[in-house]
Amino acid sequence: MTGVSVVAWLGLCAVTGALGFALARGRPCRGELAGEPTYLALHIAGLAAPSLRGGLNGNSARKAVRHLRTLLGTSALAITSAEQVLARDGDGVPDDERVLTEVRVVMMGGRPHVVAGEPSAVLVPLTVEGRMIGTLAVYDAEVSAVLVRTATEVGRWVSGQLELAELDTSRRRMLEAEMRALRAQISPHFVYNSLTTIASFVRTDPERARELLLDFADFTRYALRRVRDFTTLADELSCVDRYLLLERARFGDRMRFTVQVAPEVLRVPVPFLCLQPLVENAIKHGMPGEVRVVIKDAGPEAHILVEDDGIGMEPEHVRAVLGEDATAGIGLSNVDLRMRHIYGHDYGLVVDSAPGEGTRIRLRVPKCHSAHNLS
C-alpha cells in the first residue's frame, strides 16, 4: 500500500468501527436519514484530525479528547503518552497513577489491554512508524467485544494522524536542512569574492566601495535571515539585483544581464532563495557572455527562464548537478529538491544544455498552493 492508501484505510476502519458500535447499541430513530450516522462519524473524526496533526502532546490531546469520546460514545476517555496522562474527558477516568499502571502494561505487551472493574476500560496503543508513543484509554460501565474492536480501530486512525504529523515534522526538518546547505554553499566563495572586490575600491573609489558594502549587507541580511518557507518573486528579484551589483563590480563589462518580468507575477509566492542559485549558475557557466532572466504570467502558474550563452554542460554533468548526492552545484540540486517536495514531481528544474550551446533552466511555480506560508 502507498502512504495515502494506508491512511485512507485507517480512516475507513475507524469510521466503520464507530458506526458498528453505534448501531450495536440501538437502531436509528424514526425519521433519521439513512446516511446520517456516517455523516456524524465523519464529521466528528474531522473535528479531531487537525489537532492530532500537531503530534502527540498536551495541547493536541486536550483539543481532540472530547471529539474522540463523542465518536466512541463512552462515559470517559483519556489520551496518554508513555509517561503521563495528557488529557481526559468524561466521568470515570481513574487517577493518573492507576491509568499509567495500565499504560505500562500496554507499552510492554504492544497490544490492546482490557481492564475489568469499576470502571472497565480498554487501552489501545498509539504507534508511529512501529514505535509505541502512548495510548488511547477508553472507559465505560462494561467492555464489550464491540467496544474493544471499535476502540482498536479508532486507535489505529489516531495513530495514522500522528504518523502524518511525524511526516510533516520530518519534511519541515529536511527542508530546513536543505536551506542551511544552500546558505553554506552561497557563503564561502561569494563572501570572499565580494569582500575582495569591495576592498579593491577602498583606495581608488571609496564611495563605490561604500555602496557595494551596503549592497553586500542587504544581500546577506536577506540570505541569512530567519526565513519563512515562502517569499515573493519581487523579493527574490531584489535579492538577485543586489547579487548582480556585486558581480558586476567584479566582472565589469564582461557580464551582460537582462531581466524581463511580467508585473502580474511580482506578488506570486515562491520558495525562499529559489531564483538566486539559478542566476549564480548561469553567471558561472555563461561568463563571458549574456545571462537572461524571463518571468512570464502563464495563467495559474508563473514560468521562469534563466539562460546563458556560455560554454554549456555535458548531459552527465547536468545529471550530476541535479543529483541528490551532488557536492558540486548544490544550489541547483537544493532548488530542484525543494520544488519537487513542495509542489510535486512535475515541478522540478528542467535543464537544457549542451557543450557550446549555453544552458537554459526552466522553472514553473503555481500561483496558489496550500503550502504557502506567508505572514
Coordinates of C-alpha atoms in Angstrom, one line a residue:
M1 CA 0.0 0.0 0.0
T2 CA 1.1 3.6 -0.6
G3 CA 1.2 6.1 2.3
V4 CA -2.1 7.6 1.2
S5 CA -3.9 4.4 0.8
V6 CA -2.8 3.3 4.3
V7 CA -4.2 6.5 5.8
A8 CA -7.4 6.2 3.9
W9 CA -7.8 2.6 5.1
L10 CA -7.2 3.6 8.7
G11 CA -9.8 6.3 8.4
L12 CA -12.4 3.9 6.9
C13 CA -11.6 1.3 9.7
A14 CA -12.2 3.9 12.4
V15 CA -15.5 5.1 10.9
T16 CA -16.7 1.6 10.2
G17 CA -15.9 0.6 13.8
A18 CA -17.6 3.7 15.2
L19 CA -20.7 3.1 13.2
G20 CA -20.7 -0.6 14.1
F21 CA -20.6 0.3 17.8
A22 CA -23.3 2.9 17.5
L23 CA -25.6 0.6 15.6
A24 CA -25.0 -2.2 18.1
R25 CA -26.4 0.0 20.8
G26 CA -29.6 0.7 19.0
R27 CA -31.2 1.3 15.7
P28 CA -31.6 4.8 14.2
C29 CA -34.6 6.8 15.5
R30 CA -37.7 7.1 13.4
G31 CA -37.2 9.7 10.7
E32 CA -33.4 9.6 10.9
L33 CA -31.8 9.8 7.4
A34 CA -30.1 6.6 6.2
G35 CA -26.7 8.2 5.9
E36 CA -26.8 10.4 9.0
P37 CA -24.7 8.1 11.3
T38 CA -22.0 8.0 8.6
Y39 CA -22.0 11.8 8.2
L40 CA -21.9 12.3 12.0
A41 CA -19.0 9.9 12.4
L42 CA -17.0 11.5 9.6
H43 CA -17.8 15.0 10.9
I44 CA -16.6 14.2 14.4
A45 CA -13.4 12.5 13.1
G46 CA -12.8 15.6 11.0
L47 CA -13.0 17.8 14.1
A48 CA -10.4 15.7 15.9
A49 CA -8.0 15.3 13.0
P50 CA -6.5 18.9 12.8
S51 CA -5.4 18.7 16.5
L52 CA -3.9 15.3 16.1
R53 CA -1.9 16.5 13.1
G54 CA 0.0 18.6 15.6
G55 CA 1.6 15.4 17.1
L56 CA 1.1 13.8 20.5
N57 CA 1.3 16.5 23.2
G58 CA -0.8 18.0 25.9
N59 CA -2.3 20.7 23.7
S60 CA -3.3 18.4 20.8
A61 CA -4.6 15.8 23.2
R62 CA -6.8 18.3 25.1
K63 CA -8.3 19.5 21.8
A64 CA -9.0 16.0 20.4
V65 CA -10.1 14.1 23.5
R66 CA -13.7 15.3 23.6
H67 CA -14.3 14.6 19.9
L68 CA -12.8 11.1 20.3
R69 CA -15.1 10.3 23.3
T70 CA -18.1 11.5 21.3
L71 CA -17.1 9.3 18.4
L72 CA -16.9 6.3 20.6
G73 CA -19.9 7.2 22.7
T74 CA -18.3 6.1 26.0
S75 CA -18.6 7.5 29.5
A76 CA -14.9 8.6 29.6
L77 CA -11.7 8.7 27.6
A78 CA -8.1 9.6 28.2
I79 CA -5.1 10.1 25.9
T80 CA -1.7 9.4 27.3
S81 CA 2.0 9.4 26.3
A82 CA 4.2 6.7 27.6
E83 CA 4.9 8.7 30.8
Q84 CA 1.9 10.8 31.5
V85 CA -1.8 11.4 31.1
L86 CA -2.1 14.2 28.5
A87 CA -5.9 14.8 28.6
R88 CA -9.1 13.3 29.9
D89 CA -12.8 13.8 29.2
G90 CA -15.9 12.5 30.9
D91 CA -16.6 10.9 34.3
G92 CA -14.8 7.8 35.3
V93 CA -11.2 8.1 34.4
P94 CA -9.1 6.9 37.4
D95 CA -6.3 8.9 38.9
D96 CA -3.1 9.3 36.9
E97 CA -1.1 6.7 38.8
R98 CA -3.7 4.0 38.1
V99 CA -4.0 4.9 34.5
L100 CA -0.2 4.8 34.0
T101 CA 0.0 1.4 35.7
E102 CA -2.2 0.1 32.9
V103 CA -0.4 2.1 30.3
R104 CA 2.9 0.4 31.2
V105 CA 1.2 -3.0 30.6
V106 CA 0.1 -1.9 27.1
M107 CA 3.6 -0.5 26.3
M108 CA 5.2 -3.8 27.4
G109 CA 2.7 -6.0 25.6
G110 CA 2.2 -3.9 22.4
R111 CA -1.5 -4.8 22.1
P112 CA -4.9 -3.6 23.4
H113 CA -5.4 -4.3 27.1
V114 CA -8.8 -4.8 28.7
V115 CA -9.3 -3.9 32.4
A116 CA -12.2 -5.3 34.3
G117 CA -13.7 -3.4 37.3
E118 CA -15.2 -0.1 38.1
P119 CA -14.9 1.4 35.6
S120 CA -14.0 -1.1 33.0
A121 CA -11.6 0.0 30.3
V122 CA -9.8 -0.9 27.1
L123 CA -6.4 0.7 26.4
V124 CA -5.1 0.8 22.8
P125 CA -1.5 1.5 21.9
L126 CA -0.8 4.6 19.7
T127 CA 2.1 4.0 17.3
V128 CA 4.2 6.0 14.9
E129 CA 6.4 4.1 12.5
G130 CA 6.2 1.0 14.6
R131 CA 7.1 2.8 17.9
M132 CA 4.5 2.9 20.7
I133 CA 4.3 6.5 21.9
G134 CA 1.2 6.4 24.0
T135 CA -2.3 5.0 24.5
L136 CA -6.0 5.7 23.9
A137 CA -7.7 4.7 27.2
V138 CA -11.5 4.2 26.8
Y139 CA -13.7 3.8 29.9
D140 CA -17.3 2.6 30.2
A141 CA -19.6 0.7 32.6
E142 CA -18.6 -2.6 30.8
V143 CA -16.3 -3.6 28.0
S144 CA -17.9 -5.5 25.2
A145 CA -16.3 -7.1 22.2
V146 CA -17.8 -4.4 20.1
L147 CA -16.2 -1.7 22.2
V148 CA -12.8 -3.4 22.0
R149 CA -13.0 -3.6 18.2
T150 CA -14.2 0.0 17.9
A151 CA -11.6 1.4 20.3
T152 CA -8.9 -0.5 18.4
E153 CA -9.9 0.9 15.1
V154 CA -10.2 4.4 16.4
G155 CA -6.7 4.0 18.0
R156 CA -5.4 2.9 14.6
W157 CA -6.9 6.0 13.0
V158 CA -5.4 8.3 15.7
S159 CA -2.0 6.6 15.1
G160 CA -2.4 7.4 11.4
Q161 CA -3.0 11.0 12.1
L162 CA 0.0 11.1 14.4
E163 CA 2.1 9.4 11.8
L164 CA 1.1 12.2 9.3
A165 CA 2.2 14.7 11.9
E166 CA 5.6 13.0 12.2
L167 CA 5.9 13.1 8.4
D168 CA 5.1 16.8 8.4
T169 CA 7.8 17.4 11.0
S170 CA 10.4 15.3 9.2
R171 CA 9.6 17.2 5.9
R172 CA 10.0 20.5 7.7
R173 CA 13.3 19.5 9.2
M174 CA 14.5 18.2 5.8
L175 CA 13.7 21.5 4.1
E176 CA 15.4 23.4 6.9
A177 CA 18.5 21.3 6.5
E178 CA 18.5 21.8 2.7
M179 CA 18.1 25.6 3.3
R180 CA 21.1 25.5 5.6
A181 CA 23.1 23.6 3.0
L182 CA 22.1 26.2 0.3
R183 CA 23.2 29.1 2.6
A184 CA 26.5 27.3 3.3
Q185 CA 27.0 26.9 -0.5
I186 CA 26.4 30.6 -1.1
S187 CA 28.5 31.9 1.7
P188 CA 32.2 30.8 1.3
H189 CA 33.2 31.7 -2.3
F190 CA 30.7 34.5 -2.8
V191 CA 31.6 36.3 0.5
Y192 CA 35.3 36.0 -0.2
N193 CA 35.0 37.3 -3.8
S194 CA 32.6 40.1 -2.8
L195 CA 34.8 41.4 0.0
T196 CA 37.9 41.2 -2.2
T197 CA 36.1 43.2 -4.8
I198 CA 35.0 45.8 -2.3
A199 CA 38.5 46.1 -0.8
S200 CA 39.9 46.8 -4.3
F201 CA 37.7 50.0 -4.5
V202 CA 38.6 51.3 -1.0
R203 CA 41.5 53.4 -2.1
T204 CA 40.5 54.2 -5.8
D205 CA 36.8 54.8 -5.3
P206 CA 35.7 55.0 -1.6
E207 CA 32.1 56.0 -2.4
R208 CA 31.8 53.0 -4.7
A209 CA 33.2 50.7 -2.0
R210 CA 30.7 52.1 0.5
E211 CA 27.8 51.5 -1.9
L212 CA 28.9 47.9 -2.6
L213 CA 29.4 47.2 1.1
L214 CA 25.8 48.3 1.7
D215 CA 24.6 46.1 -1.2
F216 CA 26.6 43.2 0.3
A217 CA 25.0 43.8 3.7
D218 CA 21.5 43.8 2.2
F219 CA 22.1 40.6 0.3
T220 CA 23.5 38.7 3.3
R221 CA 20.7 40.0 5.5
Y222 CA 18.2 38.6 3.1
A223 CA 20.0 35.3 2.6
L224 CA 20.8 34.7 6.2
R225 CA 17.7 35.9 7.9
R226 CA 15.5 33.6 10.0
V227 CA 13.5 32.5 7.0
R228 CA 9.8 31.8 6.4
D229 CA 9.2 29.0 3.9
F230 CA 8.0 31.4 1.3
T231 CA 8.7 34.9 0.0
T232 CA 7.5 36.7 -3.2
L233 CA 9.0 36.9 -6.7
A234 CA 9.5 40.6 -6.0
D235 CA 11.7 39.9 -3.0
E236 CA 13.6 37.2 -4.9
L237 CA 14.3 39.7 -7.7
S238 CA 15.5 42.3 -5.2
C239 CA 17.9 39.7 -3.8
V240 CA 19.1 38.9 -7.4
D241 CA 19.6 42.6 -8.1
R242 CA 21.9 43.1 -5.2
Y243 CA 23.8 39.9 -6.1
L244 CA 24.3 41.2 -9.7
L245 CA 25.5 44.6 -8.5
L246 CA 28.3 42.8 -6.6
E247 CA 29.1 40.5 -9.5
R248 CA 29.1 43.4 -12.0
A249 CA 31.7 45.2 -9.8
R250 CA 33.8 42.1 -10.0
F251 CA 33.5 41.2 -13.7
G252 CA 32.9 44.7 -15.2
D253 CA 31.9 44.8 -18.9
R254 CA 32.4 41.1 -19.3
M255 CA 29.0 40.5 -17.7
R256 CA 25.8 41.3 -19.6
F257 CA 22.5 40.7 -17.9
T258 CA 18.9 41.3 -18.8
V259 CA 15.6 40.8 -16.9
Q260 CA 12.1 40.7 -18.3
V261 CA 9.3 40.3 -15.8
A262 CA 5.5 40.4 -16.2
P263 CA 4.3 42.8 -13.4
E264 CA 1.3 40.4 -12.7
V265 CA 3.7 37.8 -11.2
L266 CA 5.6 40.0 -8.7
R267 CA 3.4 39.0 -5.8
V268 CA 3.4 35.3 -6.6
P269 CA 4.7 33.3 -3.5
V270 CA 7.8 31.3 -4.2
P271 CA 10.1 29.2 -2.1
F272 CA 12.8 31.3 -0.4
L273 CA 16.1 31.5 -2.4
C274 CA 14.8 29.7 -5.5
L275 CA 16.0 32.2 -8.1
Q276 CA 19.4 33.4 -7.0
P277 CA 21.1 30.0 -7.3
L278 CA 19.9 29.7 -10.9
V279 CA 21.3 33.1 -11.7
E280 CA 24.6 32.3 -10.0
N281 CA 24.8 29.1 -12.0
A282 CA 24.2 31.0 -15.2
I283 CA 26.9 33.5 -14.4
K284 CA 29.3 30.8 -13.5
H285 CA 28.8 28.9 -16.8
G286 CA 28.0 31.9 -19.0
M287 CA 31.0 34.2 -18.5
P288 CA 31.9 35.9 -20.6
G289 CA 28.6 36.3 -22.3
E290 CA 25.0 37.2 -21.7
V291 CA 22.6 36.0 -19.0
R292 CA 18.8 36.5 -19.4
V293 CA 16.0 36.1 -16.9
V294 CA 12.5 36.0 -18.2
I295 CA 9.4 35.6 -16.0
K296 CA 6.0 35.2 -17.6
D297 CA 2.5 35.1 -16.4
A298 CA 1.1 31.7 -17.5
G299 CA -2.5 31.7 -16.1
P300 CA -2.4 29.5 -13.0
E301 CA 1.4 29.5 -13.0
A302 CA 4.4 31.7 -13.3
H303 CA 7.1 30.5 -15.7
I304 CA 10.7 31.3 -15.0
L305 CA 13.5 31.0 -17.6
V306 CA 17.2 31.6 -16.7
E307 CA 19.5 31.2 -19.7
D308 CA 23.1 31.9 -20.7
D309 CA 25.1 31.7 -24.0
G310 CA 28.1 30.2 -22.3
I311 CA 30.1 27.0 -22.6
G312 CA 27.2 24.7 -21.8
M313 CA 27.3 21.3 -20.0
E314 CA 27.5 17.7 -20.9
P315 CA 24.4 15.6 -20.1
E316 CA 26.4 13.7 -17.5
H317 CA 27.3 17.0 -15.7
V318 CA 23.7 18.2 -15.8
R319 CA 22.6 14.9 -14.1
A320 CA 25.4 15.3 -11.5
V321 CA 24.4 18.9 -10.7
L322 CA 20.8 17.9 -10.1
G323 CA 21.7 14.6 -8.3
E324 CA 20.6 14.5 -4.7
D325 CA 24.2 13.5 -3.6
A326 CA 25.9 16.1 -5.7
T327 CA 28.7 18.0 -4.0
A328 CA 29.1 20.4 -6.9
G329 CA 26.3 22.7 -7.8
I330 CA 24.4 22.1 -4.6
G331 CA 22.5 25.3 -5.1
L332 CA 20.7 23.9 -8.2
S333 CA 20.2 20.5 -6.5
N334 CA 18.7 22.2 -3.5
V335 CA 16.2 24.2 -5.5
D336 CA 15.2 21.2 -7.6
L337 CA 14.6 19.1 -4.5
R338 CA 12.6 21.8 -2.6
M339 CA 10.4 22.4 -5.7
R340 CA 9.6 18.7 -6.0
H341 CA 8.9 18.3 -2.3
I342 CA 6.6 21.3 -2.2
Y343 CA 4.7 21.1 -5.4
G344 CA 5.2 17.6 -6.7
H345 CA 7.5 15.7 -9.1
D346 CA 6.4 17.7 -12.2
Y347 CA 7.7 21.0 -10.7
G348 CA 11.4 20.3 -10.6
L349 CA 14.0 22.2 -12.6
V350 CA 14.2 21.5 -16.4
V351 CA 17.7 22.0 -17.6
D352 CA 18.6 22.1 -21.3
S353 CA 22.3 22.3 -22.1
A354 CA 24.9 21.1 -24.5
P355 CA 28.6 21.9 -24.9
G356 CA 28.9 25.2 -26.8
E357 CA 25.2 25.9 -26.8
G358 CA 24.7 27.6 -23.4
T359 CA 22.3 26.5 -20.7
R360 CA 18.6 27.1 -20.2
I361 CA 16.9 26.4 -16.9
R362 CA 13.1 26.4 -16.7
L363 CA 11.0 26.6 -13.5
R364 CA 7.2 26.5 -13.1
V365 CA 5.6 27.9 -9.9
P366 CA 1.9 27.5 -9.2
K367 CA 0.3 30.8 -8.1
C368 CA -1.8 29.2 -5.4
H369 CA -0.7 26.3 -3.2
S370 CA -1.7 25.1 0.3
A371 CA 2.0 25.0 1.3
H372 CA 2.4 28.8 1.1
N373 CA 3.4 30.2 4.4
L374 CA 3.4 34.0 4.0
S375 CA 2.8 36.0 7.1

